[in-house]
Structure formats: C-alpha cells, structure tokens
PDB file of C-alpha atoms in Angstrom:
ATOM      1  CA  MET K   1      -1.268  21.741   2.559  1.00 37.00           C
ATOM      2  CA  LEU K   2      -3.806  21.734   5.360  1.00 39.00           C
ATOM      3  CA  LEU K   3      -1.534  23.575   7.766  1.00 41.00           C
ATOM      4  CA  PRO K   4       1.408  25.927   7.311  1.00 39.00           C
ATOM      5  CA  PRO K   5       4.712  24.059   7.542  1.00 45.00           C
ATOM      6  CA  GLN K   6       5.874  23.586  11.111  1.00 50.00           C
ATOM      7  CA  SER K   7       9.551  23.875  11.891  1.00 55.00           C
ATOM      8  CA  VAL K   8      10.972  20.739  13.440  1.00 59.00           C
ATOM      9  CA  ASP K   9      13.910  20.984  15.828  1.00 59.00           C
ATOM     10  CA  LEU K  10      15.205  17.522  16.641  1.00 52.00           C
ATOM     11  CA  ASP K  11      16.613  18.719  19.968  1.00 54.00           C
ATOM     12  CA  GLU K  12      13.101  19.693  21.089  1.00 63.00           C
ATOM     13  CA  LEU K  13      11.519  16.331  20.255  1.00 80.00           C
ATOM     14  CA  ALA K  14      10.565  13.820  22.917  1.00 90.00           C
ATOM     15  CA  VAL K  15      11.873  10.268  23.103  1.00 95.00           C
ATOM     16  CA  ALA K  16       9.664   7.624  24.706  1.00 95.00           C
ATOM     17  CA  VAL K  17      11.600   5.957  27.541  1.00 94.00           C
ATOM     18  CA  PRO K  18      10.576   2.288  28.037  1.00 96.00           C
ATOM     19  CA  ASP K  19      10.632   2.543  31.842  1.00 94.00           C
ATOM     20  CA  PHE K  20       7.737   5.018  31.660  1.00 93.00           C
ATOM     21  CA  ILE K  21       5.595   2.996  29.232  1.00 95.00           C
ATOM     22  CA  ARG K  22       2.875   1.132  31.108  1.00 93.00           C
ATOM     23  CA  TYR K  23       1.658  -1.188  28.325  1.00 96.00           C
ATOM     24  CA  PRO K  24       3.791  -4.358  27.910  1.00 95.00           C
ATOM     25  CA  THR K  25       3.440  -4.632  24.123  1.00 95.00           C
ATOM     26  CA  ILE K  26       4.564  -1.076  23.494  1.00 97.00           C
ATOM     27  CA  ARG K  27       7.269  -1.257  26.176  1.00 97.00           C
ATOM     28  CA  GLN K  28       8.833  -4.299  24.529  1.00 97.00           C
ATOM     29  CA  LEU K  29       8.637  -2.655  21.113  1.00 97.00           C
ATOM     30  CA  ALA K  30      10.321   0.481  22.452  1.00 97.00           C
ATOM     31  CA  GLU K  31      13.142  -1.504  24.049  1.00 97.00           C
ATOM     32  CA  ARG K  32      13.817  -3.520  20.889  1.00 97.00           C
ATOM     33  CA  VAL K  33      13.600  -0.587  18.463  1.00 98.00           C
ATOM     34  CA  GLN K  34      15.888   1.540  20.621  1.00 97.00           C
ATOM     35  CA  HIS K  35      18.405  -1.297  20.860  1.00 95.00           C
ATOM     36  CA  GLU K  36      18.328  -1.529  17.051  1.00 94.00           C
ATOM     37  CA  THR K  37      18.730   2.245  16.763  1.00 96.00           C
ATOM     38  CA  LEU K  38      21.755   2.423  19.067  1.00 94.00           C
ATOM     39  CA  ASN K  39      23.445  -0.565  17.431  1.00 90.00           C
ATOM     40  CA  ALA K  40      23.137   1.018  13.989  1.00 83.00           C
ATOM     41  CA  VAL K  41      25.667   3.753  14.828  1.00 75.00           C
ATOM     42  CA  THR K  42      29.147   2.974  16.138  1.00 60.00           C
ATOM     43  CA  SER K  43      29.935   5.918  18.381  1.00 59.00           C
ATOM     44  CA  PRO K  44      31.458   5.457  21.857  1.00 55.00           C
ATOM     45  CA  ALA K  45      29.386   8.380  23.165  1.00 54.00           C
ATOM     46  CA  LEU K  46      26.181   6.465  22.520  1.00 52.00           C
ATOM     47  CA  TYR K  47      27.175   3.778  25.008  1.00 55.00           C
ATOM     48  CA  ASP K  48      28.275   6.091  27.807  1.00 59.00           C
ATOM     49  CA  ALA K  49      25.125   5.579  29.850  1.00 57.00           C
ATOM     50  CA  ASN K  50      26.742   7.084  32.938  1.00 61.00           C
ATOM     51  CA  ASN K  51      27.053  10.544  31.418  1.00 59.00           C
ATOM     52  CA  THR K  52      24.326  10.555  28.753  1.00 80.00           C
ATOM     53  CA  SER K  53      20.607   9.851  29.084  1.00 90.00           C
ATOM     54  CA  LEU K  54      18.870   7.286  26.913  1.00 91.00           C
ATOM     55  CA  SER K  55      16.910  10.058  25.188  1.00 92.00           C
ATOM     56  CA  GLU K  56      20.107  11.905  24.287  1.00 91.00           C
ATOM     57  CA  ARG K  57      21.740   8.745  22.982  1.00 92.00           C
ATOM     58  CA  ILE K  58      18.716   7.944  20.786  1.00 94.00           C
ATOM     59  CA  LEU K  59      18.663  11.481  19.375  1.00 92.00           C
ATOM     60  CA  ASP K  60      22.431  11.393  18.795  1.00 91.00           C
ATOM     61  CA  SER K  61      22.058   8.124  16.925  1.00 93.00           C
ATOM     62  CA  LEU K  62      19.299   9.575  14.747  1.00 93.00           C
ATOM     63  CA  TYR K  63      21.475  12.633  14.093  1.00 87.00           C
ATOM     64  CA  GLN K  64      24.391  10.484  12.948  1.00 89.00           C
ATOM     65  CA  THR K  65      22.400   8.187  10.663  1.00 94.00           C
ATOM     66  CA  PRO K  66      23.085   8.866   6.953  1.00 95.00           C
ATOM     67  CA  ILE K  67      20.271  10.665   5.162  1.00 96.00           C
ATOM     68  CA  ALA K  68      18.015   8.432   3.064  1.00 97.00           C
ATOM     69  CA  ASP K  69      16.240   9.451  -0.141  1.00 97.00           C
ATOM     70  CA  ALA K  70      12.928   9.355   1.766  1.00 97.00           C
ATOM     71  CA  SER K  71      11.620   8.669   5.267  1.00 98.00           C
ATOM     72  CA  VAL K  72       8.299   7.372   6.590  1.00 98.00           C
ATOM     73  CA  LEU K  73       6.732   7.697  10.026  1.00 98.00           C
ATOM     74  CA  VAL K  74       5.698   4.391  11.584  1.00 98.00           C
ATOM     75  CA  ALA K  75       3.269   5.971  14.054  1.00 98.00           C
ATOM     76  CA  ILE K  76       1.733   3.708  16.730  1.00 98.00           C
ATOM     77  CA  THR K  77      -0.951   4.779  19.190  1.00 98.00           C
ATOM     78  CA  HIS K  78       0.122   4.789  22.848  1.00 97.00           C
ATOM     79  CA  GLU K  79      -2.656   2.679  24.380  1.00 96.00           C
ATOM     80  CA  ARG K  80      -3.372  -0.812  25.705  1.00 95.00           C
ATOM     81  CA  HIS K  81      -4.467  -2.057  22.266  1.00 96.00           C
ATOM     82  CA  PRO K  82      -2.220  -0.064  19.933  1.00 97.00           C
ATOM     83  CA  LYS K  83      -2.948   0.747  16.306  1.00 98.00           C
ATOM     84  CA  LEU K  84      -0.693   1.655  13.387  1.00 98.00           C
ATOM     85  CA  LEU K  85      -1.367   4.802  11.347  1.00 98.00           C
ATOM     86  CA  LEU K  86      -1.697   4.100   7.609  1.00 97.00           C
ATOM     87  CA  THR K  87      -2.778   6.076   4.576  1.00 96.00           C
ATOM     88  CA  ARG K  88      -3.871   5.326   1.026  1.00 92.00           C
ATOM     89  CA  ARG K  89      -2.087   7.472  -1.536  1.00 82.00           C
ATOM     90  CA  ALA K  90      -4.169   9.508  -3.972  1.00 76.00           C
ATOM     91  CA  ALA K  91      -4.919   7.866  -7.315  1.00 62.00           C
ATOM     92  CA  HIS K  92      -3.327  10.711  -9.293  1.00 58.00           C
ATOM     93  CA  MET K  93       0.108  10.481  -7.636  1.00 53.00           C
ATOM     94  CA  ASN K  94       3.094   9.845  -9.919  1.00 55.00           C
ATOM     95  CA  SER K  95       4.457   7.003  -7.793  1.00 56.00           C
ATOM     96  CA  HIS K  96       2.747   4.339  -5.680  1.00 54.00           C
ATOM     97  CA  ALA K  97      -0.640   5.744  -6.713  1.00 54.00           C
ATOM     98  CA  ASP K  98      -3.622   4.331  -4.785  1.00 66.00           C
ATOM     99  CA  GLU K  99      -1.316   2.158  -2.643  1.00 85.00           C
ATOM    100  CA  VAL K 100      -1.274   1.875   1.149  1.00 93.00           C
ATOM    101  CA  SER K 101       1.634   3.623   2.823  1.00 93.00           C
ATOM    102  CA  CYS K 102       2.920   5.050   6.064  1.00 96.00           C
ATOM    103  CA  ALA K 103       2.899   8.842   6.110  1.00 96.00           C
ATOM    104  CA  GLY K 104       6.153  10.128   4.687  1.00 95.00           C
ATOM    105  CA  GLY K 105       7.993  11.208   1.585  1.00 93.00           C
ATOM    106  CA  LYS K 106      11.176  12.460  -0.029  1.00 94.00           C
ATOM    107  CA  HIS K 107      13.975  14.219   1.820  1.00 96.00           C
ATOM    108  CA  GLU K 108      14.276  17.955   1.189  1.00 95.00           C
ATOM    109  CA  ALA K 109      17.488  19.953   1.459  1.00 91.00           C
ATOM    110  CA  GLY K 110      16.308  21.923   4.499  1.00 90.00           C
ATOM    111  CA  ASP K 111      15.353  18.853   6.532  1.00 93.00           C
ATOM    112  CA  GLY K 112      18.820  18.013   7.815  1.00 90.00           C
ATOM    113  CA  ASN K 113      17.994  14.453   8.904  1.00 94.00           C
ATOM    114  CA  ASN K 114      15.579  11.562   8.402  1.00 96.00           C
ATOM    115  CA  VAL K 115      13.410  12.320  11.439  1.00 96.00           C
ATOM    116  CA  VAL K 116      12.597  15.825  10.251  1.00 95.00           C
ATOM    117  CA  THR K 117      11.707  14.456   6.808  1.00 96.00           C
ATOM    118  CA  ALA K 118       9.296  11.907   8.288  1.00 97.00           C
ATOM    119  CA  LEU K 119       7.663  14.405  10.676  1.00 96.00           C
ATOM    120  CA  ARG K 120       7.373  17.174   8.079  1.00 96.00           C
ATOM    121  CA  GLU K 121       5.767  14.835   5.557  1.00 95.00           C
ATOM    122  CA  ALA K 122       3.415  13.331   8.165  1.00 96.00           C
ATOM    123  CA  CYS K 123       2.304  16.837   9.138  1.00 95.00           C
ATOM    124  CA  GLU K 124       1.709  17.771   5.501  1.00 95.00           C
ATOM    125  CA  GLU K 125      -0.229  14.594   4.730  1.00 95.00           C
ATOM    126  CA  THR K 126      -2.252  14.066   7.923  1.00 96.00           C
ATOM    127  CA  ALA K 127      -1.951  17.313   9.965  1.00 96.00           C
ATOM    128  CA  LEU K 128      -0.062  15.367  12.667  1.00 96.00           C
ATOM    129  CA  PRO K 129       1.768  18.003  14.775  1.00 94.00           C
ATOM    130  CA  PRO K 130       5.474  17.113  15.247  1.00 94.00           C
ATOM    131  CA  ASN K 131       5.261  18.118  18.923  1.00 92.00           C
ATOM    132  CA  LYS K 132       2.652  15.392  19.490  1.00 94.00           C
ATOM    133  CA  VAL K 133       5.113  12.649  18.549  1.00 96.00           C
ATOM    134  CA  GLN K 134       7.300  10.609  20.914  1.00 96.00           C
ATOM    135  CA  LEU K 135      10.197   9.000  19.079  1.00 97.00           C
ATOM    136  CA  LEU K 136      11.157   5.377  19.616  1.00 97.00           C
ATOM    137  CA  GLY K 137      13.916   5.111  17.036  1.00 97.00           C
ATOM    138  CA  GLN K 138      14.424   3.762  13.549  1.00 98.00           C
ATOM    139  CA  LEU K 139      14.308   0.538  11.526  1.00 97.00           C
ATOM    140  CA  PRO K 140      16.716  -0.664   8.835  1.00 96.00           C
ATOM    141  CA  ILE K 141      16.611   0.993   5.410  1.00 97.00           C
ATOM    142  CA  GLN K 142      14.175  -0.375   2.836  1.00 97.00           C
ATOM    143  CA  THR K 143      14.471   0.110  -0.926  1.00 94.00           C
ATOM    144  CA  SER K 144      11.428   1.092  -2.975  1.00 90.00           C
ATOM    145  CA  LYS K 145      10.643  -0.455  -6.362  1.00 83.00           C
ATOM    146  CA  SER K 146      11.983   2.736  -7.964  1.00 85.00           C
ATOM    147  CA  GLY K 147      15.325   2.223  -6.184  1.00 91.00           C
ATOM    148  CA  MET K 148      14.965   4.928  -3.503  1.00 94.00           C
ATOM    149  CA  SER K 149      16.326   4.310  -0.017  1.00 97.00           C
ATOM    150  CA  VAL K 150      13.597   4.723   2.605  1.00 98.00           C
ATOM    151  CA  ARG K 151      14.241   5.094   6.351  1.00 98.00           C
ATOM    152  CA  PRO K 152      11.358   4.107   8.701  1.00 98.00           C
ATOM    153  CA  ILE K 153      11.153   6.286  11.833  1.00 98.00           C
ATOM    154  CA  VAL K 154       9.149   4.635  14.645  1.00 98.00           C
ATOM    155  CA  ALA K 155       7.155   6.775  17.073  1.00 98.00           C
ATOM    156  CA  LEU K 156       4.243   6.839  19.503  1.00 98.00           C
ATOM    157  CA  ILE K 157       1.247   9.139  19.191  1.00 97.00           C
ATOM    158  CA  ALA K 158      -1.838   9.695  21.338  1.00 96.00           C
ATOM    159  CA  PRO K 159      -4.874   7.619  20.313  1.00 96.00           C
ATOM    160  CA  ASP K 160      -7.235  10.606  20.259  1.00 94.00           C
ATOM    161  CA  LEU K 161      -5.410  12.923  17.856  1.00 95.00           C
ATOM    162  CA  LEU K 162      -7.544  14.531  15.166  1.00 94.00           C
ATOM    163  CA  LEU K 163      -5.900  13.738  11.824  1.00 96.00           C
ATOM    164  CA  VAL K 164      -7.095  15.056   8.461  1.00 95.00           C
ATOM    165  CA  PRO K 165      -5.983  13.730   5.051  1.00 93.00           C
ATOM    166  CA  GLU K 166      -4.367  16.154   2.608  1.00 91.00           C
ATOM    167  CA  LEU K 167      -6.407  15.086  -0.418  1.00 87.00           C
ATOM    168  CA  ALA K 168      -3.803  16.352  -2.869  1.00 88.00           C
ATOM    169  CA  GLU K 169      -1.550  13.538  -1.626  1.00 86.00           C
ATOM    170  CA  ILE K 170      -3.616  10.919   0.193  1.00 91.00           C
ATOM    171  CA  SER K 171      -7.204   9.793  -0.167  1.00 90.00           C
ATOM    172  CA  ARG K 172      -7.709   8.142   3.198  1.00 93.00           C
ATOM    173  CA  ILE K 173      -6.349   7.716   6.728  1.00 95.00           C
ATOM    174  CA  PHE K 174      -7.023   4.418   8.476  1.00 96.00           C
ATOM    175  CA  TRP K 175      -5.651   2.254  11.296  1.00 97.00           C
ATOM    176  CA  ALA K 176      -4.289  -1.287  11.527  1.00 97.00           C
ATOM    177  CA  ASP K 177      -4.843  -3.125  14.802  1.00 96.00           C
ATOM    178  CA  PHE K 178      -1.406  -4.068  16.109  1.00 94.00           C
ATOM    179  CA  GLU K 179      -2.531  -7.404  17.569  1.00 93.00           C
ATOM    180  CA  THR K 180      -3.941  -8.368  14.165  1.00 93.00           C
ATOM    181  CA  LEU K 181      -0.631  -7.606  12.464  1.00 95.00           C
ATOM    182  CA  LEU K 182       1.181  -9.683  15.065  1.00 94.00           C
ATOM    183  CA  THR K 183      -1.050 -12.757  14.793  1.00 93.00           C
ATOM    184  CA  GLN K 184      -2.883 -12.692  11.465  1.00 90.00           C
ATOM    185  CA  PRO K 185      -1.374 -14.822   8.685  1.00 93.00           C
ATOM    186  CA  THR K 186      -0.429 -12.925   5.556  1.00 95.00           C
ATOM    187  CA  VAL K 187      -2.493 -13.477   2.402  1.00 95.00           C
ATOM    188  CA  GLU K 188      -0.910 -13.938  -1.012  1.00 95.00           C
ATOM    189  CA  TYR K 189      -1.709 -10.956  -3.234  1.00 94.00           C
ATOM    190  CA  ALA K 190      -1.515 -10.812  -7.039  1.00 93.00           C
ATOM    191  CA  VAL K 191      -0.503  -7.542  -8.685  1.00 89.00           C
ATOM    192  CA  GLU K 192       0.115  -6.715 -12.346  1.00 84.00           C
ATOM    193  CA  TYR K 193       3.631  -5.399 -12.945  1.00 79.00           C
ATOM    194  CA  THR K 194       5.002  -3.967 -16.198  1.00 74.00           C
ATOM    195  CA  MET K 195       8.688  -3.625 -17.047  1.00 68.00           C
ATOM    196  CA  GLN K 196      10.159  -2.961 -20.492  1.00 72.00           C
ATOM    197  CA  ASN K 197       6.760  -3.469 -22.155  1.00 75.00           C
ATOM    198  CA  GLN K 198       6.404  -6.893 -20.543  1.00 78.00           C
ATOM    199  CA  THR K 199       3.530  -7.458 -18.095  1.00 82.00           C
ATOM    200  CA  ALA K 200       3.545 -10.212 -15.496  1.00 86.00           C
ATOM    201  CA  THR K 201       1.479 -11.120 -12.457  1.00 91.00           C
ATOM    202  CA  ILE K 202       3.568 -10.885  -9.282  1.00 91.00           C
ATOM    203  CA  LEU K 203       2.588 -12.826  -6.156  1.00 94.00           C
ATOM    204  CA  THR K 204       3.578 -11.362  -2.793  1.00 95.00           C
ATOM    205  CA  PRO K 205       2.446 -11.494   0.875  1.00 96.00           C
ATOM    206  CA  SER K 206      -0.072  -8.943   2.119  1.00 96.00           C
ATOM    207  CA  TRP K 207      -2.316  -8.044   5.031  1.00 95.00           C
ATOM    208  CA  GLN K 208      -5.982  -7.285   4.502  1.00 94.00           C
ATOM    209  CA  VAL K 209      -6.971  -4.447   6.860  1.00 94.00           C
ATOM    210  CA  ASP K 210     -10.198  -2.412   6.855  1.00 92.00           C
ATOM    211  CA  GLY K 211     -10.851  -3.112   3.190  1.00 93.00           C
ATOM    212  CA  GLU K 212      -7.287  -2.201   2.195  1.00 94.00           C
ATOM    213  CA  THR K 213      -4.404  -4.367   0.986  1.00 94.00           C
ATOM    214  CA  ILE K 214      -1.027  -3.748   2.619  1.00 96.00           C
ATOM    215  CA  TRP K 215       1.839  -5.015   0.480  1.00 94.00           C
ATOM    216  CA  GLY K 216       5.064  -3.845  -1.152  1.00 93.00           C
ATOM    217  CA  LEU K 217       7.323  -1.406   0.669  1.00 95.00           C
ATOM    218  CA  THR K 218       4.797  -0.760   3.445  1.00 96.00           C
ATOM    219  CA  GLY K 219       4.389  -4.486   4.004  1.00 96.00           C
ATOM    220  CA  ARG K 220       8.158  -4.886   4.285  1.00 96.00           C
ATOM    221  CA  VAL K 221       8.377  -1.996   6.774  1.00 97.00           C
ATOM    222  CA  ILE K 222       5.706  -3.619   8.946  1.00 97.00           C
ATOM    223  CA  ALA K 223       7.400  -7.021   8.654  1.00 97.00           C
ATOM    224  CA  SER K 224      10.677  -5.409   9.776  1.00 97.00           C
ATOM    225  CA  LEU K 225       8.885  -3.762  12.711  1.00 98.00           C
ATOM    226  CA  LEU K 226       7.359  -7.078  13.836  1.00 97.00           C
ATOM    227  CA  GLU K 227      10.662  -8.925  13.495  1.00 97.00           C
ATOM    228  CA  THR K 228      12.560  -6.246  15.429  1.00 97.00           C
ATOM    229  CA  GLY K 229       9.984  -5.874  18.175  1.00 97.00           C
ATOM    230  CA  PHE K 230       8.537  -9.358  18.533  1.00 96.00           C
ATOM    231  CA  ASP K 231      10.696 -11.867  16.610  1.00 96.00           C
ATOM    232  CA  ARG K 232       7.895 -12.554  14.131  1.00 96.00           C
ATOM    233  CA  GLN K 233       9.625 -14.003  11.090  1.00 94.00           C
ATOM    234  CA  LEU K 234       7.806 -13.429   7.800  1.00 93.00           C
ATOM    235  CA  GLU K 235       9.032 -14.570   4.420  1.00 89.00           C
ATOM    236  CA  TRP K 236       8.640 -11.535   2.154  1.00 90.00           C
ATOM    237  CA  TYR K 237       8.858 -12.553  -1.482  1.00 90.00           C
ATOM    238  CA  TYR K 238       7.984 -11.424  -5.001  1.00 90.00           C
ATOM    239  CA  ARG K 239       7.282 -14.356  -7.287  1.00 90.00           C
ATOM    240  CA  ILE K 240       6.112 -14.355 -10.897  1.00 88.00           C
ATOM    241  CA  GLN K 241       2.897 -16.319 -11.229  1.00 83.00           C
ATOM    242  CA  ASP K 242       3.238 -19.376 -13.441  1.00 72.00           C
ATOM    243  CA  THR K 243       0.316 -19.196 -15.886  1.00 64.00           C
ATOM    244  CA  ARG K 244       1.187 -22.404 -17.730  1.00 59.00           C
ATOM    245  CA  ASN K 245      -1.499 -25.102 -17.533  1.00 54.00           C
TER     246      ASN K 245
END
C-alpha cells in the first residue's frame, strides 16, 4: 500500500447537494443518482424532508443498502468538463487481470457498508483520500463474470488531486472525458473467452479511451451511470462470434 489505511466514518463524509453544484451536467447527474439512491430503500424516514436534510437521507439510504460482495468508486471530477477516474488492473492479478476498472474491490468484514469498501479500496489503489470525496449516491448492483455482486458508489472529486497507482494492484490511472462517454458511439470489441475447456470469441460493446478498451463490468457500470443520469440507452450484449463461412 502507498499509504497507511485510513479509517472511514460514513457519518463524517460529505454529500454533494445539487443546489450547490454550479455545472449543469454534474448537477443533473447528482439529482438523478440521488433520486435512484433514495428510491432503492423503502424507509419512511428517507422521505421526511421536513425533518431530515437531503445529505442525511442519502447517508441513511447508503447505510441501509445490503452489503455487496464488492464495491467500486465511480469518481467524477467536479469541473465544467468532468472526467471519470479509471484504472487498468495489473497483469498479474488473479481476476480481471490487465482490464480497465473503476477503483474498488472486495468487501472486508470491518468495512460495515458498501461506501467504506469503495473508499478504502480507492485509497489503497490510487491514494485517493476518503475525506476528499463528495458522495452522490449509488447505482444498481452489477454482477461480475465470476458471479460476485458489485455495488457502484458515485462521487465527486476535485480535478487537481494527486493520485498515484499502487503497482501491486493497478498498472495505470487514466481519465475518460465525460462528454465523450455521453456522445461517442460504442465500438464492438472481440475478446477470447474460455469455459470448460471450450474457447469462443465473444463480441460486446466497448469504449476506446486514451488507448484503453472499456468493456465488461466497467462498461456496464458506465452504461448504467449514463442511463440513470442522462437517459442514454445502450444495448449491452455478449454475443458469440459466428465463425462459419
């Protein structure tokens, strides 16, 4: 690890309130993600806006969300032209080796909730301090190809943070321009997949960003983010390539 582990107290974390966000793209995203977050938990206290602040209701909702096997941090820079934080996993990793991912990882017993998992893992992998994160909320669960449940936690970070890759886990940190993700068509990507000693070529959508290919679980997380925040509908498929001539 680059830094000693930092304790994360959910009650001390900041929630980004849409009314105080000056950039229209991020403000709309915050409103939509927070609506999704509050609707995911059916608790009367979350809707008592007269007695509870929006920040408290968001945190309560995140508290009450069932714990997933893993959580990732969907970190977006708070600026006029926002960018999405991405990493490429180290080639020697046991799972998803050399693939593009959001910072994150498996839940540990001491975490207590999905937000702490995402922030702890992001700190370990990129040296992102938890106290430099403003939470927006969460997206629906995704399932990895190994069958793990993965909870995306959406947050804002400052554009000028100094991040450093933990080379034992990730080989690179890079950024995806948010406007590009919103407007750029996806590109079909071919990947070799082996199951039960049978190898096939799988075709799936992807984005090409800064020399990297974004597909798989990370692609589905981004597609979910764009649908939630901006109604961009993307067909996300996995299709076996027909090699017959």
